[in-house]
PDB file of C-alpha atoms in Angstrom:
ATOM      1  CA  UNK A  30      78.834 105.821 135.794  1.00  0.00           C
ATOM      2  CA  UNK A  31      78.561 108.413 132.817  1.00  0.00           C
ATOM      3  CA  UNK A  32      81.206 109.862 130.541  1.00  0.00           C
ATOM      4  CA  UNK A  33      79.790 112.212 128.131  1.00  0.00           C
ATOM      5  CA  UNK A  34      82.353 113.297 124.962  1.00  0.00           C
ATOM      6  CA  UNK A  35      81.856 116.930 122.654  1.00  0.00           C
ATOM      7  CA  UNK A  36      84.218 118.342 121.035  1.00  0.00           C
ATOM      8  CA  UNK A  37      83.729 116.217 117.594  1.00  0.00           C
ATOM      9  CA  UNK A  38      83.177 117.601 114.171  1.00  0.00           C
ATOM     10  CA  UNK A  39      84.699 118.265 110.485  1.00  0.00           C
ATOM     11  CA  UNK A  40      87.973 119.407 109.719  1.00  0.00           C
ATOM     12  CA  UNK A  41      90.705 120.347 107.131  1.00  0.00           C
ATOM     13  CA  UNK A  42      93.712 118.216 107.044  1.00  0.00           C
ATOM     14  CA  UNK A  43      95.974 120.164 109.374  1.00  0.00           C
ATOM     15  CA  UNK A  44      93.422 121.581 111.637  1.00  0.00           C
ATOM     16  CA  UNK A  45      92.917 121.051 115.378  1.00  0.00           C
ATOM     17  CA  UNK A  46      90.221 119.598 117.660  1.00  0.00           C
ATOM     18  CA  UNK A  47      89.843 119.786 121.397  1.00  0.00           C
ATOM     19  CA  UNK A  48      87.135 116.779 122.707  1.00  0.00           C
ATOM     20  CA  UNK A  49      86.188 116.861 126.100  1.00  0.00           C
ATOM     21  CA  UNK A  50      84.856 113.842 128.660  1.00  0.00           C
ATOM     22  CA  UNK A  51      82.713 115.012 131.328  1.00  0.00           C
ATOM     23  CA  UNK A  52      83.130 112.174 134.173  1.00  0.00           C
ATOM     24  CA  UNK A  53      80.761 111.251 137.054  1.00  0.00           C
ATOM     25  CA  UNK A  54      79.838 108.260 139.199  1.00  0.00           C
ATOM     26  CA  UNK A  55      83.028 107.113 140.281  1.00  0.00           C
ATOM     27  CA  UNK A  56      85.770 107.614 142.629  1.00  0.00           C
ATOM     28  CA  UNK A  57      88.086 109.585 139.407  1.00  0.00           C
ATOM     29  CA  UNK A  58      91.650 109.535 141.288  1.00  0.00           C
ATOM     30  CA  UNK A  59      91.305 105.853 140.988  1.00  0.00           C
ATOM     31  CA  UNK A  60      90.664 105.151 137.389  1.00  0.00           C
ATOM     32  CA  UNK A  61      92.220 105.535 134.152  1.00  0.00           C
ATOM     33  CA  UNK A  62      90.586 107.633 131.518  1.00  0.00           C
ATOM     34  CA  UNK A  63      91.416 107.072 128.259  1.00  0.00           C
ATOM     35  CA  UNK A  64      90.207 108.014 124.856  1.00  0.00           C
ATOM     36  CA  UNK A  65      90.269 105.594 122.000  1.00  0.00           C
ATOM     37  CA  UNK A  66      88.683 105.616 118.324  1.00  0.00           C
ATOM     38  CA  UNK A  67      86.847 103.025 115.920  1.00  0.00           C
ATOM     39  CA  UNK A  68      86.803 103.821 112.068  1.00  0.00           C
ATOM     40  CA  UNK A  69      84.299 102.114 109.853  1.00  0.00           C
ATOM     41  CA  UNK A  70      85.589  98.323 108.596  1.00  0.00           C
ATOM     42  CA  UNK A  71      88.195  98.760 111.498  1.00  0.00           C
ATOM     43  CA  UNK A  72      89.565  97.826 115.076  1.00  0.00           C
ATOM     44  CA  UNK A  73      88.941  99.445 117.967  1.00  0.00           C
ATOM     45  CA  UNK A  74      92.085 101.276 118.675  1.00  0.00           C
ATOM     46  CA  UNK A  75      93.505 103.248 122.002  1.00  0.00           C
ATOM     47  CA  UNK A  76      94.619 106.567 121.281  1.00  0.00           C
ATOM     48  CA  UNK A  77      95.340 108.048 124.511  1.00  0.00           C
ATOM     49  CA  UNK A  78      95.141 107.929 128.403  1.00  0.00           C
ATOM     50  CA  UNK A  79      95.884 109.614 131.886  1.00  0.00           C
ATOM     51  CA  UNK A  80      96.179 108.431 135.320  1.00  0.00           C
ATOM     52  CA  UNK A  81      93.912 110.763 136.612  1.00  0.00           C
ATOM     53  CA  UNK A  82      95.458 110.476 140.064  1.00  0.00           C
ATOM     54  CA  UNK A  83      99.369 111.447 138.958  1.00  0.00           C
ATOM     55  CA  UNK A  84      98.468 112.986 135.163  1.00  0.00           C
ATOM     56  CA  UNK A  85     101.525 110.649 133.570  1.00  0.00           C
ATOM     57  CA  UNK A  86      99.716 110.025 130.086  1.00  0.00           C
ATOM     58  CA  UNK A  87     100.434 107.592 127.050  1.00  0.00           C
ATOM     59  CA  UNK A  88     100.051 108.102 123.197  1.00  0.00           C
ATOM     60  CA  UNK A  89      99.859 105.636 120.887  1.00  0.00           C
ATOM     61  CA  UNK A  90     102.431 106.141 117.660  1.00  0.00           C
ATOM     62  CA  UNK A  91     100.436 107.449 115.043  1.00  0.00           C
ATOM     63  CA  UNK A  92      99.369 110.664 117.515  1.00  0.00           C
ATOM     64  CA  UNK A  93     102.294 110.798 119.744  1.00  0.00           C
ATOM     65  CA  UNK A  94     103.202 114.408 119.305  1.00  0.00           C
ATOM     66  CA  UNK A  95      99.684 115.629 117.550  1.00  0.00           C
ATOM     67  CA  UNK A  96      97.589 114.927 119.950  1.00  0.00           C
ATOM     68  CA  UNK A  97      97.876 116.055 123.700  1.00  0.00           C
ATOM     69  CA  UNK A  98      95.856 114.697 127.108  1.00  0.00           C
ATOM     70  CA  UNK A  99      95.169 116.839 130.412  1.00  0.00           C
ATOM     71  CA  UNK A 100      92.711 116.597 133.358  1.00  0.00           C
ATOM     72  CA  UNK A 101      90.619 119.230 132.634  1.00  0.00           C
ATOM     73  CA  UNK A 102      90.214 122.954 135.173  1.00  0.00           C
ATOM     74  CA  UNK A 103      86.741 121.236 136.012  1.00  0.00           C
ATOM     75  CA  UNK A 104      86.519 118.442 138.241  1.00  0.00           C
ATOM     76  CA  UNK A 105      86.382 115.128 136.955  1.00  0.00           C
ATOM     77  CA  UNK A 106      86.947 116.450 133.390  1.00  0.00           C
ATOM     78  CA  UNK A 107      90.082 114.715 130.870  1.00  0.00           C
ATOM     79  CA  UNK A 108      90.454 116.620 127.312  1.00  0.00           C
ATOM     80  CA  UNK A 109      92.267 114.932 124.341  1.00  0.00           C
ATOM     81  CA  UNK A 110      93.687 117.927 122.182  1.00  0.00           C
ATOM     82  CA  UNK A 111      93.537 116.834 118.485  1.00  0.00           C
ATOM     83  CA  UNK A 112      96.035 119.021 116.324  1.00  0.00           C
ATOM     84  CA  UNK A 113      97.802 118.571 112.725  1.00  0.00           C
ATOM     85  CA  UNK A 114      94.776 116.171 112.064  1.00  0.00           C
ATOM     86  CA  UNK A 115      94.968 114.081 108.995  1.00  0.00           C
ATOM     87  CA  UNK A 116      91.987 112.119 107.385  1.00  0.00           C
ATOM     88  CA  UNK A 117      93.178 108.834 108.932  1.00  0.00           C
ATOM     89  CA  UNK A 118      92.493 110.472 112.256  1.00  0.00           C
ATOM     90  CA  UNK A 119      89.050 109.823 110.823  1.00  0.00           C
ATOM     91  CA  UNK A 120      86.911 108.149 113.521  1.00  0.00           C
ATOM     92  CA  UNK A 121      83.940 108.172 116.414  1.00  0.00           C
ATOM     93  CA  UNK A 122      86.539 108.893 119.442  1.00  0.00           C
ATOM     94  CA  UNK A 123      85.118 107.445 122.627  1.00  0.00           C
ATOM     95  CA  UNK A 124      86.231 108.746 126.152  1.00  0.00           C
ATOM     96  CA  UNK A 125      86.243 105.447 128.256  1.00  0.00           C
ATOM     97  CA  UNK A 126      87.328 104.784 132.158  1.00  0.00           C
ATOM     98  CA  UNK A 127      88.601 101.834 134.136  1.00  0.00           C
ATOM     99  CA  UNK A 128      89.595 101.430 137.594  1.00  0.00           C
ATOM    100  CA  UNK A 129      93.551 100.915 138.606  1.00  0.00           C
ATOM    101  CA  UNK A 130      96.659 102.400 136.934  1.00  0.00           C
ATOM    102  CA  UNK A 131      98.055 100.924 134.227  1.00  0.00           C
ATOM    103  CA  UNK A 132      97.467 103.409 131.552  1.00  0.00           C
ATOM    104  CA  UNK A 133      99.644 101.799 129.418  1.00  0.00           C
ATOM    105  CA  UNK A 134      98.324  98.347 129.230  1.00  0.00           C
ATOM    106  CA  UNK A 135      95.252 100.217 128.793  1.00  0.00           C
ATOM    107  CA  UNK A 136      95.628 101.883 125.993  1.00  0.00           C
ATOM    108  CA  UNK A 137      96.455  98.986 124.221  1.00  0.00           C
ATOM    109  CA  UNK A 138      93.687  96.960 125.644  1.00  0.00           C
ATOM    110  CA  UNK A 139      91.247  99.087 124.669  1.00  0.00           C
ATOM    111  CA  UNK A 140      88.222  96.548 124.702  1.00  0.00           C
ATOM    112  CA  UNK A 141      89.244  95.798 128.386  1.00  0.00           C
ATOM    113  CA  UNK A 142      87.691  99.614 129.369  1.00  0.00           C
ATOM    114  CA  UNK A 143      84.961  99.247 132.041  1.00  0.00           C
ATOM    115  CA  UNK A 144      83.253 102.013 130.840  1.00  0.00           C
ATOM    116  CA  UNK A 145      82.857 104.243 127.842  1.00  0.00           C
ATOM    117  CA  UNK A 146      80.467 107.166 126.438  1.00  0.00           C
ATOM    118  CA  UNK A 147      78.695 107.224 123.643  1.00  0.00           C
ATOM    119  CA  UNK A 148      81.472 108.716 121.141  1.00  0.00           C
ATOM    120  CA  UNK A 149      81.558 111.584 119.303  1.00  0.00           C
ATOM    121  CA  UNK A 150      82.715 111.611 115.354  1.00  0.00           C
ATOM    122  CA  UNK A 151      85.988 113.214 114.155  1.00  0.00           C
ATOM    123  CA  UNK A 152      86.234 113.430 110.087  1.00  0.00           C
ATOM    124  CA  UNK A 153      89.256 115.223 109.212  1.00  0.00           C
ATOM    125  CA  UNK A 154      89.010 116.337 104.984  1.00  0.00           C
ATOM    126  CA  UNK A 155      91.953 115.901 102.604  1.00  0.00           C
TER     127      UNK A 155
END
């Protein structure tokens, strides 16, 4: 299984990111693929995730609205769409995948994910 995140990198307060997961190794209808983030000092926290199989998708508070999850055009592909980014958005974002579909639960089990990538850093600037 490999899930490989871009996307990362410095921003304004305000601005917009778009990370992608690249996804391979496993049967994707069946999973959920979710993105969460860890900031320095802090908890691991779920951000987002998608039943790949039906797209219904799930937002924790502090993004619902900002930020915006889709199965990608390429196969096996899930993008997290970062916009109005403020500096508490500051974090390494991990893409991360586990098999069933409770995307829900997920999300705010974040440390139950199967699998994850290796992260990529968002710092969002005041």
């Amino acid at each position: 299984v490999q899930l490989a995140e871009s996307g990362g990198g410095l921003v304004q307060s305000g601005g917009s990111l778009r990370l992608s997961c690249a996804a391979s190794g496993f049967a994707f209808d069946e999973y959920v693929i979710g993105w969460f983030r860890q900031a320095p000092g802090k908890e691991r926290e779920g951000v987002s995730c998608i039943t790949s199989r039906d797209g219904k998708a799930y937002y924790v508070d502090s993004v619902r609205g900002r930020f915006t999850i889709s199965n990608g055009n390429t196969k096996n592909t899930v993008y997290l769409q970062l916009n109005n980014l403020k500096p508490e958005d500051t974090a390494v974002y991990y893409c991360a995948a586990e098999y069933g579909s409770n995307c829900e639960w997920q999300n705010r089990n974040p440390d139950e994910y199967d699998y994850k990538g290796q992260g990529t850093q968002v710092t969002v600037s005041s």
